[in-house]
mmCIF file of C-alpha atoms in Angstrom:
data_model
loop_
_atom_site.group_PDB
_atom_site.id
_atom_site.type_symbol
_atom_site.label_atom_id
_atom_site.label_comp_id
_atom_site.label_asym_id
_atom_site.label_seq_id
_atom_site.Cartn_x
_atom_site.Cartn_y
_atom_site.Cartn_z
ATOM 1 C CA UNK A 1 83.100 121.146 167.568
ATOM 2 C CA UNK A 2 80.461 118.440 167.931
ATOM 3 C CA UNK A 3 80.256 114.665 167.775
ATOM 4 C CA UNK A 4 77.597 112.900 165.748
ATOM 5 C CA UNK A 5 76.377 109.301 165.701
ATOM 6 C CA UNK A 6 74.765 107.715 162.649
ATOM 7 C CA UNK A 7 73.023 104.432 163.427
ATOM 8 C CA UNK A 8 72.161 102.514 160.267
ATOM 9 C CA UNK A 9 74.249 103.033 157.169
ATOM 10 C CA UNK A 10 71.930 102.365 154.269
ATOM 11 C CA UNK A 11 71.217 104.983 151.617
ATOM 12 C CA UNK A 12 69.848 107.534 154.079
ATOM 13 C CA UNK A 13 72.686 106.994 156.569
ATOM 14 C CA UNK A 14 75.198 107.553 153.765
ATOM 15 C CA UNK A 15 73.496 110.829 152.794
ATOM 16 C CA UNK A 16 73.714 111.993 156.394
ATOM 17 C CA UNK A 17 77.423 111.148 156.406
ATOM 18 C CA UNK A 18 77.906 113.292 153.303
ATOM 19 C CA UNK A 19 76.199 116.215 155.035
ATOM 20 C CA UNK A 20 78.216 115.733 158.236
ATOM 21 C CA UNK A 21 81.473 115.692 156.286
ATOM 22 C CA UNK A 22 80.643 119.092 154.777
ATOM 23 C CA UNK A 23 79.705 120.601 158.136
ATOM 24 C CA UNK A 24 82.707 122.436 159.603
ATOM 25 C CA UNK A 25 81.453 122.171 163.188
ATOM 26 C CA UNK A 26 81.473 118.359 163.163
ATOM 27 C CA UNK A 27 84.559 116.940 164.853
ATOM 28 C CA UNK A 28 83.933 113.201 165.064
ATOM 29 C CA UNK A 29 81.401 110.912 163.389
ATOM 30 C CA UNK A 30 80.496 107.516 164.783
ATOM 31 C CA UNK A 31 78.909 105.095 162.328
ATOM 32 C CA UNK A 32 77.123 102.161 163.936
ATOM 33 C CA UNK A 33 76.232 99.461 161.414
ATOM 34 C CA UNK A 34 75.996 95.735 162.105
ATOM 35 C CA UNK A 35 76.501 94.779 158.447
ATOM 36 C CA UNK A 36 80.077 95.713 157.584
ATOM 37 C CA UNK A 37 79.311 95.134 153.881
ATOM 38 C CA UNK A 38 77.351 98.431 153.979
ATOM 39 C CA UNK A 39 80.566 100.311 154.756
ATOM 40 C CA UNK A 40 83.182 98.558 152.618
ATOM 41 C CA UNK A 41 82.867 100.865 149.577
ATOM 42 C CA UNK A 42 83.451 104.103 151.483
ATOM 43 C CA UNK A 43 86.928 105.626 151.148
ATOM 44 C CA UNK A 44 87.501 107.225 154.537
ATOM 45 C CA UNK A 45 91.032 108.383 153.627
ATOM 46 C CA UNK A 46 89.667 111.330 151.637
ATOM 47 C CA UNK A 47 87.507 112.544 154.516
ATOM 48 C CA UNK A 48 88.864 115.329 156.707
ATOM 49 C CA UNK A 49 86.997 114.170 159.835
ATOM 50 C CA UNK A 50 87.617 111.548 162.451
ATOM 51 C CA UNK A 51 85.275 108.650 161.686
ATOM 52 C CA UNK A 52 84.875 105.617 163.898
ATOM 53 C CA UNK A 53 82.973 102.594 162.596
ATOM 54 C CA UNK A 54 81.366 100.260 165.127
ATOM 55 C CA UNK A 55 79.381 97.094 164.480
ATOM 56 C CA UNK A 56 77.271 97.345 167.646
ATOM 57 C CA UNK A 57 75.929 99.926 170.043
ATOM 58 C CA UNK A 58 78.265 100.543 172.940
ATOM 59 C CA UNK A 59 79.203 103.217 175.448
ATOM 60 C CA UNK A 60 80.899 106.108 173.675
ATOM 61 C CA UNK A 61 83.416 108.189 175.589
ATOM 62 C CA UNK A 62 82.449 111.449 173.921
ATOM 63 C CA UNK A 63 79.467 113.646 174.533
ATOM 64 C CA UNK A 64 77.100 113.296 171.600
ATOM 65 C CA UNK A 65 75.434 116.344 170.121
ATOM 66 C CA UNK A 66 73.288 114.625 167.498
ATOM 67 C CA UNK A 67 72.264 111.023 166.956
ATOM 68 C CA UNK A 68 70.721 110.056 163.640
ATOM 69 C CA UNK A 69 68.776 106.797 163.782
ATOM 70 C CA UNK A 70 68.366 105.605 160.201
ATOM 71 C CA UNK A 71 67.465 101.956 160.780
ATOM 72 C CA UNK A 72 64.316 100.285 159.521
ATOM 73 C CA UNK A 73 61.194 100.599 161.665
ATOM 74 C CA UNK A 74 61.377 96.964 162.826
ATOM 75 C CA UNK A 75 64.682 97.603 164.639
ATOM 76 C CA UNK A 76 64.287 101.262 165.548
ATOM 77 C CA UNK A 77 62.585 100.776 168.933
ATOM 78 C CA UNK A 78 65.185 98.338 170.285
ATOM 79 C CA UNK A 79 68.025 100.315 168.725
ATOM 80 C CA UNK A 80 66.843 103.535 170.362
ATOM 81 C CA UNK A 81 66.516 101.941 173.790
ATOM 82 C CA UNK A 82 69.929 100.266 173.553
ATOM 83 C CA UNK A 83 71.608 103.481 172.468
ATOM 84 C CA UNK A 84 69.998 105.562 175.223
ATOM 85 C CA UNK A 85 70.892 103.002 177.890
ATOM 86 C CA UNK A 86 74.557 103.384 177.005
ATOM 87 C CA UNK A 87 74.755 107.019 175.885
ATOM 88 C CA UNK A 88 73.196 110.458 176.019
ATOM 89 C CA UNK A 89 72.583 112.722 173.067
ATOM 90 C CA UNK A 90 71.396 116.303 173.052
ATOM 91 C CA UNK A 91 69.314 115.740 169.907
ATOM 92 C CA UNK A 92 67.981 112.720 168.028
ATOM 93 C CA UNK A 93 66.807 112.647 164.432
ATOM 94 C CA UNK A 94 64.658 109.642 163.559
ATOM 95 C CA UNK A 95 64.403 108.757 159.899
ATOM 96 C CA UNK A 96 61.126 107.760 158.283
ATOM 97 C CA UNK A 97 58.255 105.982 159.967
ATOM 98 C CA UNK A 98 59.008 105.582 163.666
ATOM 99 C CA UNK A 99 57.598 102.451 165.292
ATOM 100 C CA UNK A 100 55.098 99.684 164.591
ATOM 101 C CA UNK A 101 53.410 99.770 167.993
ATOM 102 C CA UNK A 102 51.680 102.620 169.828
ATOM 103 C CA UNK A 103 53.184 101.506 173.160
ATOM 104 C CA UNK A 104 56.638 101.971 171.638
ATOM 105 C CA UNK A 105 55.803 105.593 170.836
ATOM 106 C CA UNK A 106 54.665 106.218 174.389
ATOM 107 C CA UNK A 107 57.675 104.574 176.005
ATOM 108 C CA UNK A 108 60.260 106.301 173.808
ATOM 109 C CA UNK A 109 58.472 109.620 174.301
ATOM 110 C CA UNK A 110 58.663 109.261 178.097
ATOM 111 C CA UNK A 111 62.305 108.146 177.876
ATOM 112 C CA UNK A 112 63.215 111.195 175.779
ATOM 113 C CA UNK A 113 61.386 113.524 178.168
ATOM 114 C CA UNK A 114 63.107 112.020 181.222
ATOM 115 C CA UNK A 115 66.527 112.372 179.602
ATOM 116 C CA UNK A 116 65.667 115.861 178.264
ATOM 117 C CA UNK A 117 66.523 114.918 174.693
ATOM 118 C CA UNK A 118 64.959 116.829 171.843
ATOM 119 C CA UNK A 119 63.876 114.632 168.948
ATOM 120 C CA UNK A 120 62.532 115.107 165.446
ATOM 121 C CA UNK A 121 61.264 112.762 162.765
ATOM 122 C CA UNK A 122 62.325 113.225 159.162
ATOM 123 C CA UNK A 123 59.596 111.828 156.915
ATOM 124 C CA UNK A 124 59.827 114.193 153.969
ATOM 125 C CA UNK A 125 59.238 111.621 151.239
ATOM 126 C CA UNK A 126 56.040 110.333 152.788
ATOM 127 C CA UNK A 127 54.598 113.846 152.958
ATOM 128 C CA UNK A 128 55.477 114.786 149.380
ATOM 129 C CA UNK A 129 54.012 111.699 147.672
#
């Protein structure tokens, strides 16, 4: 059983939650979203998983298997650094366009290598258009 973190709960974050709910190996899902209004329409009572909603990045007690960072590109660099300062994840999935600055790419790349975290970028829509 694995623990998953979803940072950013817009449309893409919600789709990832749907997939995580269906996955039998997922034990606990952390949703980190600073705008609580994004979460208010979700009925967590019907979900057969433990879901914890946080409004800021903080130290999580559990080991994290997968972190999905689905924020906008303006916040993604700072969000990634703040999460990795407090936590470790075996894998990270970045959604969409990564960063707005080449130095950000280089720094995050070195940080991921030092922490031995495998990362992928999901940019399917940009490729298919």
